[in-house]
Coordinates of C-alpha atoms in Angstrom, one line a residue:
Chain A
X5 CA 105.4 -30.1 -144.7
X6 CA 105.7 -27.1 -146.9
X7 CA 103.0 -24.2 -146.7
X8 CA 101.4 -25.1 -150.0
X9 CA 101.1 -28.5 -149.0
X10 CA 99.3 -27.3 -145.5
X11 CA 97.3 -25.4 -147.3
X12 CA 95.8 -27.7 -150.0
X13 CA 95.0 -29.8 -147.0
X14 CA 93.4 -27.3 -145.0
X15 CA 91.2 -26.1 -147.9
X16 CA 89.0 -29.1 -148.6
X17 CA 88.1 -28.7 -144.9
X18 CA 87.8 -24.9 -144.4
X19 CA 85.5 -25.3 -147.8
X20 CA 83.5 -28.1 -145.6
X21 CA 83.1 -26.0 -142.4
X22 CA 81.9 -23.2 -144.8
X23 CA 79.4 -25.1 -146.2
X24 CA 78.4 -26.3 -143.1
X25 CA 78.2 -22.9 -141.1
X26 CA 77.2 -20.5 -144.0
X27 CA 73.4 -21.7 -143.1
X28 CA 73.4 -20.9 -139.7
X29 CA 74.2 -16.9 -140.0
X30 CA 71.9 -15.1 -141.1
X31 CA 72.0 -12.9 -144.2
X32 CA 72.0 -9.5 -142.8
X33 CA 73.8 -10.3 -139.6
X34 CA 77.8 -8.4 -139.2
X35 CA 80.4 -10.0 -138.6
X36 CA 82.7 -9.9 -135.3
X37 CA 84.8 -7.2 -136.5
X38 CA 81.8 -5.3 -137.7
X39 CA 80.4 -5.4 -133.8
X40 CA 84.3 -3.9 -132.9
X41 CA 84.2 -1.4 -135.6
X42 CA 81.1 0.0 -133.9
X43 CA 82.3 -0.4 -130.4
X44 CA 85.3 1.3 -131.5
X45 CA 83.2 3.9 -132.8
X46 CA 81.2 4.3 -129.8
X47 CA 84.4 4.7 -127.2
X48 CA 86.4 6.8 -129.3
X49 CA 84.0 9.6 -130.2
X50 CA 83.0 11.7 -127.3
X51 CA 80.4 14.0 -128.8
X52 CA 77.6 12.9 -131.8
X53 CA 74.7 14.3 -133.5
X54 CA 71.3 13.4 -131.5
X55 CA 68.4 13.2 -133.8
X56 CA 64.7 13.9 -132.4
X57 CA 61.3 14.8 -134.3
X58 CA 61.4 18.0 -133.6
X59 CA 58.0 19.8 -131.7
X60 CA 59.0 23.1 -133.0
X61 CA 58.9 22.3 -136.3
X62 CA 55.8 20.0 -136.5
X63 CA 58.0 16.4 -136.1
X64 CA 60.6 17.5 -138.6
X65 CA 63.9 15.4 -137.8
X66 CA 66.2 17.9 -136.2
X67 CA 69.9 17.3 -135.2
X68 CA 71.5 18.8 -132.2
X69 CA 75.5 18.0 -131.9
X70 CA 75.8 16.4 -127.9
X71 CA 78.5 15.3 -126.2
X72 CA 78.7 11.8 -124.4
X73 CA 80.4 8.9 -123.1
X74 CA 79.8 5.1 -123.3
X75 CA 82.8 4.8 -120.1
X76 CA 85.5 5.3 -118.8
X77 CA 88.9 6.2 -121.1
X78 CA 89.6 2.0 -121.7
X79 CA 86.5 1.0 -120.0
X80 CA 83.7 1.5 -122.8
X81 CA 80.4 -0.2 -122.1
X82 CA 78.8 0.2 -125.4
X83 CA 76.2 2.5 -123.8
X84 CA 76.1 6.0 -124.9
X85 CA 75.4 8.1 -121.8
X86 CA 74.5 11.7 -121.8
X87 CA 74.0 15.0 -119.5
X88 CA 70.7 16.8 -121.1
X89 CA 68.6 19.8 -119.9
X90 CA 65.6 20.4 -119.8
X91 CA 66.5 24.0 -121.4
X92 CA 67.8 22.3 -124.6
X93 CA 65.5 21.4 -127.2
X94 CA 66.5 17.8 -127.3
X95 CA 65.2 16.9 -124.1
X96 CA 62.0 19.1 -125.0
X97 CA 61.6 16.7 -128.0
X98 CA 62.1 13.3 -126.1
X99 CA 59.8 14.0 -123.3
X100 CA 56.8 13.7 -126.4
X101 CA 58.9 11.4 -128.2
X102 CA 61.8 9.4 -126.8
X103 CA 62.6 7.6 -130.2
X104 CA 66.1 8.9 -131.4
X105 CA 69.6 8.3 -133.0
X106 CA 73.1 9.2 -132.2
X107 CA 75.2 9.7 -135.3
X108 CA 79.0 9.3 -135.0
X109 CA 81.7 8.8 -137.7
X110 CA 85.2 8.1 -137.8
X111 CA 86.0 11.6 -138.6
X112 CA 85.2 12.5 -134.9
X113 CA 88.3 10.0 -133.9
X114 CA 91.7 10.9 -133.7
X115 CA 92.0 8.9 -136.8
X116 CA 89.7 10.5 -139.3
X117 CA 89.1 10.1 -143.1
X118 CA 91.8 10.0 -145.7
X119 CA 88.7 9.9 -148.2
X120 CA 86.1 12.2 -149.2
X121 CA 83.4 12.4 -145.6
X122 CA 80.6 10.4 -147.7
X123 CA 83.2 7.5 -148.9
X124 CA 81.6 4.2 -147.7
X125 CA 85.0 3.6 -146.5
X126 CA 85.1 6.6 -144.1
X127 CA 83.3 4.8 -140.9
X128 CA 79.6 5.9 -140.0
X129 CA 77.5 4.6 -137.5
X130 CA 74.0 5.2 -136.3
X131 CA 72.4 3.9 -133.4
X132 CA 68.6 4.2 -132.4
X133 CA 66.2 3.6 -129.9
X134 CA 65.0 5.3 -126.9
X135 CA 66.6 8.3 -124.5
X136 CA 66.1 6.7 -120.7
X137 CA 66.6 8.5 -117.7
X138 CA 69.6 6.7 -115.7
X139 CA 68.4 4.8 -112.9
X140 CA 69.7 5.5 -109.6
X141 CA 71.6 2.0 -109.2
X142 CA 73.3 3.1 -112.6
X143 CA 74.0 6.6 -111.6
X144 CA 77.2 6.0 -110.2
X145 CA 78.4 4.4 -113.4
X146 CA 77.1 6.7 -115.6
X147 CA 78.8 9.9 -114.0
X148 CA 81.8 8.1 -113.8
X149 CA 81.8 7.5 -117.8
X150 CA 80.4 11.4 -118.3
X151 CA 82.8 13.1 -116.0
X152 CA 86.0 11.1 -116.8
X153 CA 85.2 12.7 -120.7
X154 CA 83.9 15.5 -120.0
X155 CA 85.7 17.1 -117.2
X156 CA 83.5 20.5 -117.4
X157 CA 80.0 19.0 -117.2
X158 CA 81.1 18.7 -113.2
X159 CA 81.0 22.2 -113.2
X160 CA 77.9 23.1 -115.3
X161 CA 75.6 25.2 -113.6
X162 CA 73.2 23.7 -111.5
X163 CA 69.9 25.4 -112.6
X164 CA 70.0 24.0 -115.5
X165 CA 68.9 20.8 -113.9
X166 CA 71.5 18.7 -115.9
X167 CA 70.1 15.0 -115.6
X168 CA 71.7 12.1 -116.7
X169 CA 70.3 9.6 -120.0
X170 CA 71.4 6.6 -121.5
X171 CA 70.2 5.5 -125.0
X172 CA 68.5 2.1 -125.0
X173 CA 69.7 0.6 -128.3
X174 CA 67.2 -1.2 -130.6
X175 CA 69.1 -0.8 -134.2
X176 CA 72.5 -0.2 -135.6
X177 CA 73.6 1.2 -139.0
X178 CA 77.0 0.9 -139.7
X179 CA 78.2 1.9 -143.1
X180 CA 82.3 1.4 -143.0
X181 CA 82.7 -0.5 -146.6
X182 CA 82.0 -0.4 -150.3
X183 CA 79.0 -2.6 -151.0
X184 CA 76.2 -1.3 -148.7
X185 CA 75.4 -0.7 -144.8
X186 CA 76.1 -2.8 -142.7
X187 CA 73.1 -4.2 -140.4
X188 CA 74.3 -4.7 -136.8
X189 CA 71.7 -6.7 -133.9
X190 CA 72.1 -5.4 -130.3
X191 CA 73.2 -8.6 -129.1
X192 CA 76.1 -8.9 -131.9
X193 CA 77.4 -5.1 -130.7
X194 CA 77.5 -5.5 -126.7
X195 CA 78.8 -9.1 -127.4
X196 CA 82.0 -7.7 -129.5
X197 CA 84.8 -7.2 -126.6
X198 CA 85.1 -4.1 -124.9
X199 CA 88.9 -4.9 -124.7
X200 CA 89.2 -5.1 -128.7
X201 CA 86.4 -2.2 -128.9
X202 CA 88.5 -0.1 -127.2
X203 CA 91.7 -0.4 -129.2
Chain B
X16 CA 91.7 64.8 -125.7
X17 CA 92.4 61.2 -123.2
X18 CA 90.8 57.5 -124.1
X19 CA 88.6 58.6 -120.8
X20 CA 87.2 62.0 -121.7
X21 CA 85.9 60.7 -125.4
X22 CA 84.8 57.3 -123.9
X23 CA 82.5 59.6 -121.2
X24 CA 81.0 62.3 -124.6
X25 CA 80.7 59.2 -126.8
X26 CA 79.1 56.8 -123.9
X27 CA 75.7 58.8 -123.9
X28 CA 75.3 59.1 -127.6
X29 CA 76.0 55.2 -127.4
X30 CA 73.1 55.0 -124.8
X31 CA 71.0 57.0 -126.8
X32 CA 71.4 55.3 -129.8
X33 CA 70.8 52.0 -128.3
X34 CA 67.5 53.4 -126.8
X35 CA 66.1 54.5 -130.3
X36 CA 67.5 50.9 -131.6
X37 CA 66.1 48.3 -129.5
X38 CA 62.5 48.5 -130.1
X39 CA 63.0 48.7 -133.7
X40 CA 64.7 44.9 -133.5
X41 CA 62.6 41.5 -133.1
X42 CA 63.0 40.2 -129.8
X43 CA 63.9 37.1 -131.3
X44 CA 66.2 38.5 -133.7
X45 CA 69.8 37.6 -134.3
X46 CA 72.2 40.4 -135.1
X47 CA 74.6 40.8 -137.9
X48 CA 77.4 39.0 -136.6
X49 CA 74.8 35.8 -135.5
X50 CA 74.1 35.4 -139.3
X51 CA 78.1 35.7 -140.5
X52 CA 78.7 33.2 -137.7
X53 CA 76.1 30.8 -139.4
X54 CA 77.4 31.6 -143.0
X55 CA 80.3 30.9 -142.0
X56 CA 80.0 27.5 -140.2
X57 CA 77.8 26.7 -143.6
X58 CA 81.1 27.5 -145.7
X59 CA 84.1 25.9 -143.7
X60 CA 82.1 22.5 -143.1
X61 CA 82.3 20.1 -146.1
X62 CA 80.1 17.6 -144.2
X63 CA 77.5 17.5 -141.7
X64 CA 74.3 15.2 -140.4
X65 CA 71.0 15.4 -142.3
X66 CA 68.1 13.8 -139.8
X67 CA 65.1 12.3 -141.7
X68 CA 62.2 10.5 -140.5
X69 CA 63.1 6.9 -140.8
X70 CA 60.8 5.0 -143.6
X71 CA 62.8 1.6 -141.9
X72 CA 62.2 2.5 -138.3
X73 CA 59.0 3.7 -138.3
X74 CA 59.7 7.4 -138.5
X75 CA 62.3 7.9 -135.8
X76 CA 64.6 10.8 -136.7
X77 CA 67.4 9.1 -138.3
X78 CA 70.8 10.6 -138.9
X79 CA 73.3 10.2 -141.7
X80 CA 76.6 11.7 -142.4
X81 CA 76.8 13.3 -145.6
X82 CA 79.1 15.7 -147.5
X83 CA 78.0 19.1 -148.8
X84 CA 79.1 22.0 -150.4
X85 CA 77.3 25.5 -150.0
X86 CA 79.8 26.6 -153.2
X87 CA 82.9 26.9 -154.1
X88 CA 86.1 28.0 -152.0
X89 CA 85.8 31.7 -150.9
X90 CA 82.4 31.7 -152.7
X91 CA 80.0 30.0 -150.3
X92 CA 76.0 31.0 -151.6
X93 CA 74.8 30.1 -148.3
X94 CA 73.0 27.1 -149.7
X95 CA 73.8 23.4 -149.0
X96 CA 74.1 21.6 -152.1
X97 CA 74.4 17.3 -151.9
X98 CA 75.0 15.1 -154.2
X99 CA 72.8 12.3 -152.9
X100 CA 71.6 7.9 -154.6
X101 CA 69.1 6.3 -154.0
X102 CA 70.7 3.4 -152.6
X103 CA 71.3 5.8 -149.7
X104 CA 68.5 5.5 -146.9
X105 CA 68.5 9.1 -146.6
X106 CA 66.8 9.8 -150.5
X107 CA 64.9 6.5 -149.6
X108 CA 63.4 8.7 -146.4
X109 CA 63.3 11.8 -147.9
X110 CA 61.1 10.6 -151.0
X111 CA 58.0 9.9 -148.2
X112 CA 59.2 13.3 -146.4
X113 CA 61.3 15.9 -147.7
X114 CA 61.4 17.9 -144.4
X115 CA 65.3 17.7 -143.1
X116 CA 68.0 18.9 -140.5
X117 CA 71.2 19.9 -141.5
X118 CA 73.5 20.0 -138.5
X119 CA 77.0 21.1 -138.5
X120 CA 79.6 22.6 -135.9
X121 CA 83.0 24.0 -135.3
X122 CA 84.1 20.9 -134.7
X123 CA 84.0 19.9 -138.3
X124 CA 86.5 23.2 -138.9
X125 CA 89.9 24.1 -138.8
X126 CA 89.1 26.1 -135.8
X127 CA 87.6 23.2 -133.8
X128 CA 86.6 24.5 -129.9
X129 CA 88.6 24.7 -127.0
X130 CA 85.8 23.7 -124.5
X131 CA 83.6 20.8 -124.2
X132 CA 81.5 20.0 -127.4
X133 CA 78.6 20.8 -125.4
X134 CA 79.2 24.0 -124.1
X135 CA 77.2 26.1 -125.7
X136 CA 80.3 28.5 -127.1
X137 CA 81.5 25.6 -128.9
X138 CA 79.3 26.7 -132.0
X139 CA 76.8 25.0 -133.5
X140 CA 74.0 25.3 -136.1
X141 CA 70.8 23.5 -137.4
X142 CA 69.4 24.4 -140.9
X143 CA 65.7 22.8 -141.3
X144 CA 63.9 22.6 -144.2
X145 CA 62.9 20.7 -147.4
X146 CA 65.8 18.7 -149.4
X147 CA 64.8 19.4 -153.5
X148 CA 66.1 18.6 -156.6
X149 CA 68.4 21.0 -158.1
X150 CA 66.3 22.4 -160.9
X151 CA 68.3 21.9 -164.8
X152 CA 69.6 25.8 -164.6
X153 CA 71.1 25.5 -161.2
X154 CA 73.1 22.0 -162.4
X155 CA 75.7 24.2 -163.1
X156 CA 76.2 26.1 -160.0
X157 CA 75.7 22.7 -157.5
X158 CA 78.4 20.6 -159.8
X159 CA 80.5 23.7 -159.2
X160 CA 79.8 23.8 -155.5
X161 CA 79.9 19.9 -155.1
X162 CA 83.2 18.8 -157.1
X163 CA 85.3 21.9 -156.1
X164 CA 85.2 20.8 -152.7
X165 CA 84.7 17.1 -152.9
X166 CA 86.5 16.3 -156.0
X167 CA 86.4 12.5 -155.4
X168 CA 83.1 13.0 -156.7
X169 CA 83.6 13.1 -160.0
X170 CA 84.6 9.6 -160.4
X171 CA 81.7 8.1 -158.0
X172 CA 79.9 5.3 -159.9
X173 CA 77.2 6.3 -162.6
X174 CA 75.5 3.2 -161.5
X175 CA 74.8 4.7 -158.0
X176 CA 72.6 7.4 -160.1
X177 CA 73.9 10.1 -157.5
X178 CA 71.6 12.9 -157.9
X179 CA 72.3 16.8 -156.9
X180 CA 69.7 18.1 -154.7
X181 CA 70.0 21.3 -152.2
X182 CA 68.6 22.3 -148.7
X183 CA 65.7 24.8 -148.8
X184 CA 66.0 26.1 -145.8
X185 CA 63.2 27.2 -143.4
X186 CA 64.3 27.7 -140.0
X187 CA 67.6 28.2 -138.5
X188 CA 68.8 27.7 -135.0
X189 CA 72.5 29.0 -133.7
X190 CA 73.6 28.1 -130.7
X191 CA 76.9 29.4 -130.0
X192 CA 77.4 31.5 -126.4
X193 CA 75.6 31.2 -123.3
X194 CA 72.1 32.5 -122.9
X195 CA 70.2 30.1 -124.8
X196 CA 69.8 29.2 -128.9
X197 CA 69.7 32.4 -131.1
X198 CA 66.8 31.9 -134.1
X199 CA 67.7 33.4 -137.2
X200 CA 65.6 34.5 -140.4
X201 CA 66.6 33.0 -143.7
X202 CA 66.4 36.4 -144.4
X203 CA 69.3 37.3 -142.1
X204 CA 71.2 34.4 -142.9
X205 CA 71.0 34.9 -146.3
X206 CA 71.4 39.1 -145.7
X207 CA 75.2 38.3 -144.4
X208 CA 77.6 39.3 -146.3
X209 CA 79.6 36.0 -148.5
X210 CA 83.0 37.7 -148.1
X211 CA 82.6 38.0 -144.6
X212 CA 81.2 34.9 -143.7
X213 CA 83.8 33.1 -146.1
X214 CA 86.7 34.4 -143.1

């Protein structure tokens, strides 16, 4: 059986199954490899921008670059975690308003942007939701993903009461293509696999 | 005359000096080189985060990465000029609320940081303010700014009704040794000298 023969056999039925499961997704959802993309971009980067409404300037959006770590170097979880202080005007922010976004690109990433930084094609993702306090059952897991990343945060001094967050994820933006953003669910993004995430 | 003997007539002239200094500064002042350091991380980045209030998420700070241009090479004004559409959720945010963060770092420079992107000597700065529409007699200067360092520009779609608009900036906030965030005056920021915070 020659390809060309395969394939004008295969097409009548790919066209059916396309019919039939076009329905079911819904519009905005991303597809599988969208979900990887933004693992990917999660694991890869280990710093972002956090974005708070700002008390000092009267709930103006305010940006302060932060390091963090979603796991272990091959182990990512999908979870940013981060080591804030109370001295830094982030955490100041989130205790009156814990609503936030971390802002990571692909220019972060060892393999960065052959096109201009604003090119669609030059891979920007936002996630948002809440800053949480780690709880203590997860404490181990997120010092293990911190201090595997970020050696020097063991040795950060201890009166600056360093305590340990996680952002709880309720939105993605994903921007990686010509032809508009990409809208991501929470489900779709910790269901893409950690294994292909992490490539 | 040895190093010793000037360093012991010159150190209480120093001291004296100092004394008759300090009270003339703010407390909350930064010096000379504070302002070239923010210049300067405003002319070698050609991108950064912008954090609006979110019109889709119900006005959580929302980050975007976006490319900017404060002028052209070895001629930075100190001013961030974009070149922003409407399509973009940014301008969508920023026509409900034109208060902004700019946040860049060394990171995004040639120089990049030896220590963790958190550490507080890895530089960093956050310019607030209002994001405007370049008035017709600056068009000039912001193409100039925008297409010298981002030349892809040029050829984005008309379609995408890209707009230039610049940061009008209002507060400033340096953080970039230990000891805690340095404020800074638009006034001093915009006192530092080009050529020296073009090094």
């Amino acid at each position: 059986m020659t390809t060309l023969r395969l394939f004008s056999l295969l097409l009548p039925a790919t066209l059916l199954l396309l019919a039939l499961q076009l329905p079911l997704l819904p519009v905005v959802s991303g597809s599988p490899s969208d979900a990887a993309t933004a693992r990917r971009l999660v694991s890869s980067n280990t710093w972002g921008v956090v974005s708070t409404s700002s008390r000092h300037l009267n709930g103006t959006a305010w940006g302060n670059l932060l390091s963090y770590s979603d796991g272990p170097p091959g182990a990512g979880s999908g979870t940013p975690y981060f080591y804030l202080s109370g001295l830094d005007a982030t955490l100041q922010d989130l205790a009156a308003d814990a609503r936030c976004s971390l802002t990571v690109s692909q220019l972060g990433t060892a393999a960065g942007c052959a096109t201009d930084p604003e090119d669609p094609t030059c891979a920007k993702l936002t996630l948002s939701g809440r800053m949480r306090p780690v709880p203590d059952d997860r404490l181990p897991h997120a010092r293990a993903a911190l201090f595997t990343r970020h050696p020097q945060m063991a040795s950060w001094p201890a009166g600056h009461h360093f305590e340990f967050h996680y952002l709880e994820i309720t939105d993605l933006f994903l921007l990686d293509h010509y032809g508009g953003a990409v809208p991501l669910t929470v489900e779709e993004y910790y269901a893409a696999a950690g294994e292909v995430a992490q490539a």
